[in-house]
Amino acid sequence: MDLTTLRKQFPVLKQGIYLNHAATCPISYATIEQMKLYCQEMEEPFAKHAMRWAKLTEETRQLLAELLGCQTDELAFTPNTSTALSLVANSLNFKPGERVLIPRDEFPSNRYIWENLQSKGVDCTFFDLPSDRSLIEFLSEQNLSKVRLISVSLVSYLTGKKIDLKAFGEFCKKREIISCVDGIQGVGTFPLNLKSQLIDFLAGGGQKWLLGPLGCAYLYIRKELIEKLHVPLVGWTSVKDPRNFEARKLDFADGAARFEPGLPNIVSIAGLNASLNELKQIGWDFIFKRIQSHTSYLLEHLPSLISNQTELGAIVTVKVPEHLNLQSSLDKNQITVTLRGGLIRIAPHFYNYQEELDQLLKLLRR
């Protein structure tokens, strides 16, 4: 695979070294051009392109299903990951006294939506996961009385720690606890098969590791659950036949599509479609191996600075040496990472060169 040629498709790489894919990813020329095309089509009557737009939406759903290891009717498009998680929280008809467990260091989206259930009498319990313990080891020792749902990140946005998804799914299923996963920092960085991993819900977005645009996210719902859920957002496209405006009865669409209440953000879906096709053509196995190689390389060369050396996804978090004026050095060398709270978060993608990592390592070793 010719990385030099592939890198030419991403304009951001002309501006320096980009190692910040856990934040947002700059999109490729192919994605930009496809989004432009769909914007231009909006100059014309909706009916002229409606069927093709619907076909593109379903093609994109299929690409996501292949990546996630699920069926297309288990996926709903949403504007962002926060909306997807909120749909989960408001679809389960929680009862007063039921409990939800969440790690304390979760990204705010995966904390606020559960805290919001406290107004319904739900006990939102935060826990601190010791850095040297696996999630399953820790949960096995906890009081799980009245716990209805556990919500965790597939990969921590803060530390890069990756959970054993299958072990988590099996743990919850055995105890009849609902499993919910914020997958945005993991999807696209290693293989998944949600059906065999027994996960109930997974939310994610396209703007990080999938190299897609803002405004297009998704929610996976295990098929066996869909009919049992309350649909908190309902609109004219939530039903089996949206074009039958004379219908006098609410007849929900089969599958997760019932959670899509209106017309989709077709421009963002077009962008995600382009990026997923591009990544599929490059080859997911190649991408996964490249990303894992970067993680291993950083672990090998920064052992004394790594804040968490347990199993990691694509994110490596490093303690910043106190004597360094690192932000100035990063700016001077045109290196983009996340620097926050005395930590630097490094998140390279498949197209990054090892030499680019070496330039960052050189700054950290001063």
Coordinates of C-alpha atoms in Angstrom, one line a residue:
M1 CA 0.0 0.0 0.0
D2 CA 1.6 3.3 -1.1
L3 CA 1.2 5.6 1.8
T4 CA 2.7 8.6 0.0
T5 CA -0.1 8.4 -2.6
L6 CA -2.8 7.9 0.0
R7 CA -1.5 10.9 2.1
K8 CA -2.0 13.2 -0.9
Q9 CA -5.8 12.7 -0.5
F10 CA -5.8 14.5 2.9
P11 CA -5.1 18.2 2.7
V12 CA -4.4 18.6 6.4
L13 CA -1.2 16.7 6.0
K14 CA 0.2 19.6 4.0
Q15 CA 0.0 21.7 7.1
G16 CA 2.1 19.7 9.5
I17 CA 1.9 16.5 11.6
Y18 CA -1.6 15.6 12.6
L19 CA -1.9 13.3 15.6
N20 CA -5.2 14.3 16.9
H21 CA -7.8 11.9 15.5
A22 CA -9.4 11.4 18.9
A23 CA -10.6 15.0 18.7
T24 CA -11.9 15.4 15.1
C25 CA -10.4 14.3 11.8
P26 CA -9.9 16.5 8.8
I27 CA -11.6 14.9 5.8
S28 CA -10.2 13.8 2.5
Y29 CA -10.6 15.4 -0.9
A30 CA -12.9 12.6 -2.0
T31 CA -15.2 13.2 1.0
I32 CA -15.2 17.0 0.4
E33 CA -16.1 16.5 -3.3
Q34 CA -19.0 14.1 -2.5
M35 CA -20.4 16.6 0.0
K36 CA -20.1 19.4 -2.5
L37 CA -22.0 17.4 -5.0
Y38 CA -24.9 16.8 -2.7
C39 CA -25.0 20.4 -1.6
Q40 CA -25.2 21.4 -5.3
E41 CA -28.1 19.0 -5.8
M42 CA -30.1 21.0 -3.2
E43 CA -30.4 23.8 -5.8
E44 CA -33.0 21.5 -7.5
P45 CA -36.4 20.2 -6.4
F46 CA -36.2 17.6 -3.6
A47 CA -38.2 15.0 -5.6
K48 CA -35.6 14.9 -8.4
H49 CA -33.0 13.3 -6.1
A50 CA -35.0 11.9 -3.2
M51 CA -34.8 8.2 -4.3
R52 CA -31.1 8.4 -4.9
W53 CA -30.5 10.1 -1.6
A54 CA -32.5 7.3 0.1
K55 CA -30.4 4.7 -1.7
L56 CA -27.2 6.4 -0.6
T57 CA -28.4 6.4 3.0
E58 CA -29.0 2.7 2.9
E59 CA -25.7 2.1 1.2
T60 CA -24.0 4.0 4.1
R61 CA -25.9 2.0 6.6
Q62 CA -24.7 -1.2 5.0
L63 CA -21.1 0.0 5.1
L64 CA -21.4 0.7 8.8
A65 CA -23.1 -2.7 9.5
E66 CA -20.2 -4.4 7.8
L67 CA -17.7 -2.6 10.0
L68 CA -19.6 -3.1 13.2
G69 CA -20.6 -6.7 12.6
C70 CA -24.3 -6.3 12.8
Q71 CA -27.4 -6.1 10.6
T72 CA -28.5 -3.0 8.8
D73 CA -31.9 -2.9 10.6
E74 CA -30.1 -2.6 13.9
L75 CA -28.7 0.8 13.0
A76 CA -30.2 4.2 13.2
F77 CA -28.6 7.5 12.0
T78 CA -28.4 10.4 14.5
P79 CA -27.0 13.9 14.3
N80 CA -24.2 13.1 16.9
T81 CA -23.2 10.5 19.5
S82 CA -24.8 12.5 22.3
T83 CA -28.2 12.2 20.6
A84 CA -27.7 8.5 20.1
L85 CA -26.9 8.0 23.8
S86 CA -29.9 10.2 24.8
L87 CA -32.2 8.0 22.7
V88 CA -31.0 5.0 24.7
A89 CA -31.5 6.7 28.1
N90 CA -35.0 7.8 27.1
S91 CA -36.1 4.5 25.5
L92 CA -35.9 2.2 28.5
N93 CA -38.7 3.5 30.7
F94 CA -36.6 3.5 33.9
K95 CA -38.3 3.0 37.2
P96 CA -37.5 4.9 40.4
G97 CA -34.9 3.1 42.4
E98 CA -33.2 1.5 39.4
R99 CA -29.5 2.0 39.1
V100 CA -27.1 3.0 36.3
L101 CA -23.4 2.5 36.6
I102 CA -20.9 4.8 34.8
P103 CA -17.1 5.3 35.2
R104 CA -16.4 8.7 36.7
D105 CA -13.9 9.7 34.0
E106 CA -16.3 9.2 31.1
F107 CA -16.6 11.9 28.4
P108 CA -19.4 14.3 29.5
S109 CA -21.9 13.0 27.0
N110 CA -21.8 9.6 28.7
R111 CA -22.3 11.1 32.1
Y112 CA -24.8 13.9 31.7
I113 CA -27.5 11.9 29.9
W114 CA -27.6 9.4 32.8
E115 CA -27.4 12.1 35.5
N116 CA -30.5 13.6 33.8
L117 CA -32.4 10.5 34.7
Q118 CA -32.1 11.4 38.4
S119 CA -35.2 13.5 38.0
K120 CA -37.1 10.2 37.4
G121 CA -35.7 8.7 40.6
V122 CA -32.9 6.7 38.9
D123 CA -29.8 6.2 40.9
C124 CA -26.8 7.3 38.8
T125 CA -23.7 5.8 40.4
F126 CA -20.2 6.7 39.3
F127 CA -17.2 4.5 40.0
D128 CA -13.5 4.9 39.8
L129 CA -11.8 2.1 37.9
P130 CA -8.3 1.4 39.2
S131 CA -5.7 1.7 36.5
D132 CA -4.4 -1.8 37.2
R133 CA -7.7 -3.6 37.1
S134 CA -9.9 -4.7 34.2
L135 CA -13.5 -3.5 34.0
I136 CA -14.8 -7.0 34.5
E137 CA -12.6 -7.7 37.5
F138 CA -13.8 -4.5 39.1
L139 CA -17.5 -5.0 38.3
S140 CA -17.5 -8.6 39.6
E141 CA -16.7 -7.2 43.1
Q142 CA -19.4 -4.6 43.2
N143 CA -23.0 -4.6 44.6
L144 CA -25.1 -4.9 41.4
S145 CA -28.4 -4.9 43.2
K146 CA -31.1 -3.0 41.1
V147 CA -28.5 -2.1 38.4
R148 CA -30.4 -2.0 35.1
L149 CA -27.7 -0.6 32.9
I150 CA -23.9 -0.1 32.7
S151 CA -22.6 2.4 30.2
V152 CA -18.9 2.6 29.4
S153 CA -16.6 3.7 26.6
L154 CA -15.1 1.2 24.2
V155 CA -11.9 3.2 24.5
S156 CA -11.4 6.0 27.0
Y157 CA -11.1 9.4 25.5
L158 CA -8.8 10.3 28.4
T159 CA -6.5 7.4 28.9
G160 CA -6.9 5.3 25.7
K161 CA -7.7 2.2 27.8
K162 CA -9.8 -0.3 25.8
I163 CA -12.3 -2.6 27.4
D164 CA -12.8 -6.3 26.5
L165 CA -16.1 -5.8 24.7
K166 CA -17.1 -9.4 24.5
A167 CA -16.4 -10.0 28.2
F168 CA -18.4 -6.9 29.0
G169 CA -21.3 -8.1 26.9
E170 CA -21.2 -11.6 28.4
F171 CA -21.0 -10.1 32.0
C172 CA -24.1 -8.0 31.5
K173 CA -26.1 -10.6 29.7
K174 CA -25.4 -13.2 32.4
R175 CA -26.8 -10.8 35.0
E176 CA -29.7 -9.4 32.9
I177 CA -28.1 -6.0 32.9
I178 CA -28.3 -3.8 29.8
S179 CA -24.9 -3.0 28.2
C180 CA -24.4 0.4 26.6
V181 CA -21.2 1.5 24.9
D182 CA -19.9 4.8 23.7
G183 CA -17.9 3.5 20.8
I184 CA -16.7 6.7 19.1
Q185 CA -13.1 6.3 20.2
G186 CA -12.8 2.7 19.1
V187 CA -14.8 2.1 16.0
G188 CA -12.5 2.1 13.0
T189 CA -9.4 1.2 14.9
F190 CA -9.8 -2.5 15.5
P191 CA -12.2 -5.3 14.4
L192 CA -15.7 -5.5 15.9
N193 CA -18.5 -8.0 15.8
L194 CA -21.3 -6.6 17.9
K195 CA -23.6 -9.6 17.4
S196 CA -21.1 -12.1 18.8
Q197 CA -20.0 -9.6 21.5
L198 CA -23.5 -9.5 22.9
I199 CA -23.7 -5.7 23.2
D200 CA -27.2 -4.2 23.6
F201 CA -26.4 -0.6 22.5
L202 CA -23.5 1.1 20.9
A203 CA -23.3 4.8 19.9
G204 CA -20.7 6.4 17.7
G205 CA -20.0 9.1 15.2
G206 CA -18.1 9.5 11.9
Q207 CA -15.9 12.5 12.7
K208 CA -13.0 10.8 14.4
W209 CA -11.5 7.5 13.3
L210 CA -13.9 7.0 10.4
L211 CA -12.5 10.2 8.8
G212 CA -16.0 11.5 8.2
P213 CA -17.7 14.9 8.6
L214 CA -19.5 16.3 11.6
G215 CA -23.3 15.8 11.7
C216 CA -23.5 12.0 11.0
A217 CA -23.6 9.6 13.9
Y218 CA -25.3 6.2 14.5
L219 CA -26.9 4.0 17.1
Y220 CA -26.7 0.3 17.2
I221 CA -29.6 -1.5 18.9
R222 CA -29.6 -5.3 19.4
K223 CA -32.5 -6.5 17.3
E224 CA -34.2 -8.4 20.1
L225 CA -34.6 -5.2 22.1
I226 CA -36.1 -2.9 19.4
E227 CA -39.7 -3.9 19.8
K228 CA -39.5 -3.5 23.6
L229 CA -38.2 0.1 23.5
H230 CA -40.1 3.3 23.8
V231 CA -39.4 5.6 20.9
P232 CA -38.7 9.0 22.4
L233 CA -38.5 11.0 19.2
V234 CA -41.2 10.4 16.7
G235 CA -41.8 11.9 13.3
W236 CA -43.2 11.2 9.9
T237 CA -40.3 9.0 8.9
S238 CA -40.5 6.8 12.0
V239 CA -43.2 4.6 10.3
K240 CA -43.4 1.8 7.8
D241 CA -44.8 3.9 5.0
P242 CA -43.6 7.5 5.4
R243 CA -45.1 8.5 2.1
N244 CA -48.7 7.6 3.2
F245 CA -49.7 11.0 4.5
E246 CA -53.3 9.8 4.9
A247 CA -52.4 7.1 7.5
R248 CA -54.4 7.5 10.7
K249 CA -52.4 5.1 12.9
L250 CA -48.9 5.2 14.2
D251 CA -47.3 2.1 12.7
F252 CA -43.6 2.1 13.6
A253 CA -41.0 1.0 11.0
D254 CA -39.4 -2.3 11.4
G255 CA -36.0 -2.2 13.0
A256 CA -34.0 0.7 14.3
A257 CA -35.2 3.0 11.5
R258 CA -38.1 3.9 13.8
F259 CA -35.6 6.0 15.8
E260 CA -35.1 8.3 12.8
P261 CA -37.9 10.9 13.1
G262 CA -37.2 13.0 10.0
L263 CA -35.2 13.5 6.9
P264 CA -31.5 12.7 7.3
N265 CA -28.6 15.1 7.1
I266 CA -27.9 13.9 3.6
V267 CA -24.8 16.0 3.1
S268 CA -23.1 14.5 6.1
I269 CA -24.2 11.0 5.3
A270 CA -22.8 11.5 1.8
G271 CA -19.5 12.5 3.4
L272 CA -19.5 9.5 5.7
N273 CA -20.3 7.3 2.7
A274 CA -17.3 8.6 0.8
S275 CA -15.0 8.1 3.8
L276 CA -16.2 4.6 4.5
N277 CA -15.8 3.6 0.9
E278 CA -12.3 5.1 0.8
L279 CA -11.3 3.2 4.0
K280 CA -12.8 0.0 2.8
Q281 CA -10.9 0.3 -0.5
I282 CA -7.6 0.9 1.5
G283 CA -8.5 -2.2 3.5
W284 CA -9.6 -2.3 7.1
D285 CA -7.0 -5.0 8.1
F286 CA -4.3 -2.8 6.8
I287 CA -5.7 0.2 8.7
F288 CA -6.1 -1.7 12.0
K289 CA -2.5 -3.1 11.8
R290 CA -1.1 0.4 11.1
I291 CA -2.9 1.9 14.0
Q292 CA -1.8 -0.9 16.4
S293 CA 1.7 -0.5 15.2
H294 CA 1.7 3.2 16.1
T295 CA 0.4 2.4 19.6
S296 CA 3.0 -0.3 20.1
Y297 CA 5.8 2.0 18.9
L298 CA 4.8 4.8 21.3
L299 CA 4.5 2.3 24.2
E300 CA 8.0 1.0 23.4
H301 CA 9.6 4.5 23.2
L302 CA 7.9 6.3 26.1
P303 CA 7.5 3.7 28.8
S304 CA 8.4 6.2 31.7
L305 CA 5.8 8.7 30.5
I306 CA 2.8 6.6 29.6
S307 CA 0.1 7.2 32.2
N308 CA -1.7 4.0 31.5
Q309 CA 0.1 0.9 30.2
T310 CA -2.9 -1.5 30.2
E311 CA -4.4 -2.6 26.9
L312 CA -4.8 0.5 24.7
G313 CA -6.8 1.3 21.6
A314 CA -5.5 4.0 19.3
I315 CA -4.9 6.6 21.9
V316 CA -1.8 7.0 24.0
T317 CA -1.8 9.5 26.9
V318 CA 1.5 10.8 28.1
K319 CA 2.5 12.8 31.2
V320 CA 4.1 16.1 30.1
P321 CA 7.5 16.7 31.7
E322 CA 7.2 19.8 33.9
H323 CA 10.2 21.5 32.5
L324 CA 8.9 21.5 28.9
N325 CA 7.1 24.5 27.4
L326 CA 5.4 21.9 25.2
Q327 CA 2.7 23.9 23.5
S328 CA 5.2 26.4 22.1
S329 CA 7.4 23.5 20.8
L330 CA 4.3 21.8 19.2
D331 CA 3.3 24.9 17.5
K332 CA 6.8 25.6 16.2
N333 CA 7.0 22.1 14.8
Q334 CA 3.5 22.1 13.4
I335 CA 2.4 19.1 15.4
T336 CA -1.2 18.8 16.4
V337 CA -2.2 16.8 19.5
T338 CA -4.4 17.4 22.5
L339 CA -2.6 19.0 25.5
R340 CA -4.8 19.1 28.6
G341 CA -4.2 19.0 32.4
G342 CA -0.6 18.0 32.3
L343 CA -1.2 15.2 29.8
I344 CA -0.7 15.0 26.1
R345 CA -3.0 12.7 24.1
I346 CA -1.5 11.2 21.0
A347 CA -3.9 9.7 18.4
P348 CA -2.2 8.8 15.1
H349 CA -4.1 7.2 12.2
F350 CA -3.0 4.7 9.5
Y351 CA -1.5 7.4 7.2
N352 CA 0.9 8.8 9.8
Y353 CA 4.6 8.0 9.3
Q354 CA 6.7 6.5 12.0
E355 CA 9.0 9.5 11.4
E356 CA 6.2 11.8 12.4
L357 CA 6.0 10.0 15.7
D358 CA 9.7 10.3 16.1
Q359 CA 9.5 14.1 15.8
L360 CA 7.0 14.2 18.6
L361 CA 9.1 11.8 20.7
K362 CA 12.1 14.0 20.2
L363 CA 10.3 17.0 21.8
L364 CA 9.1 14.8 24.8
R365 CA 12.7 13.6 25.5
R366 CA 14.2 17.1 25.9

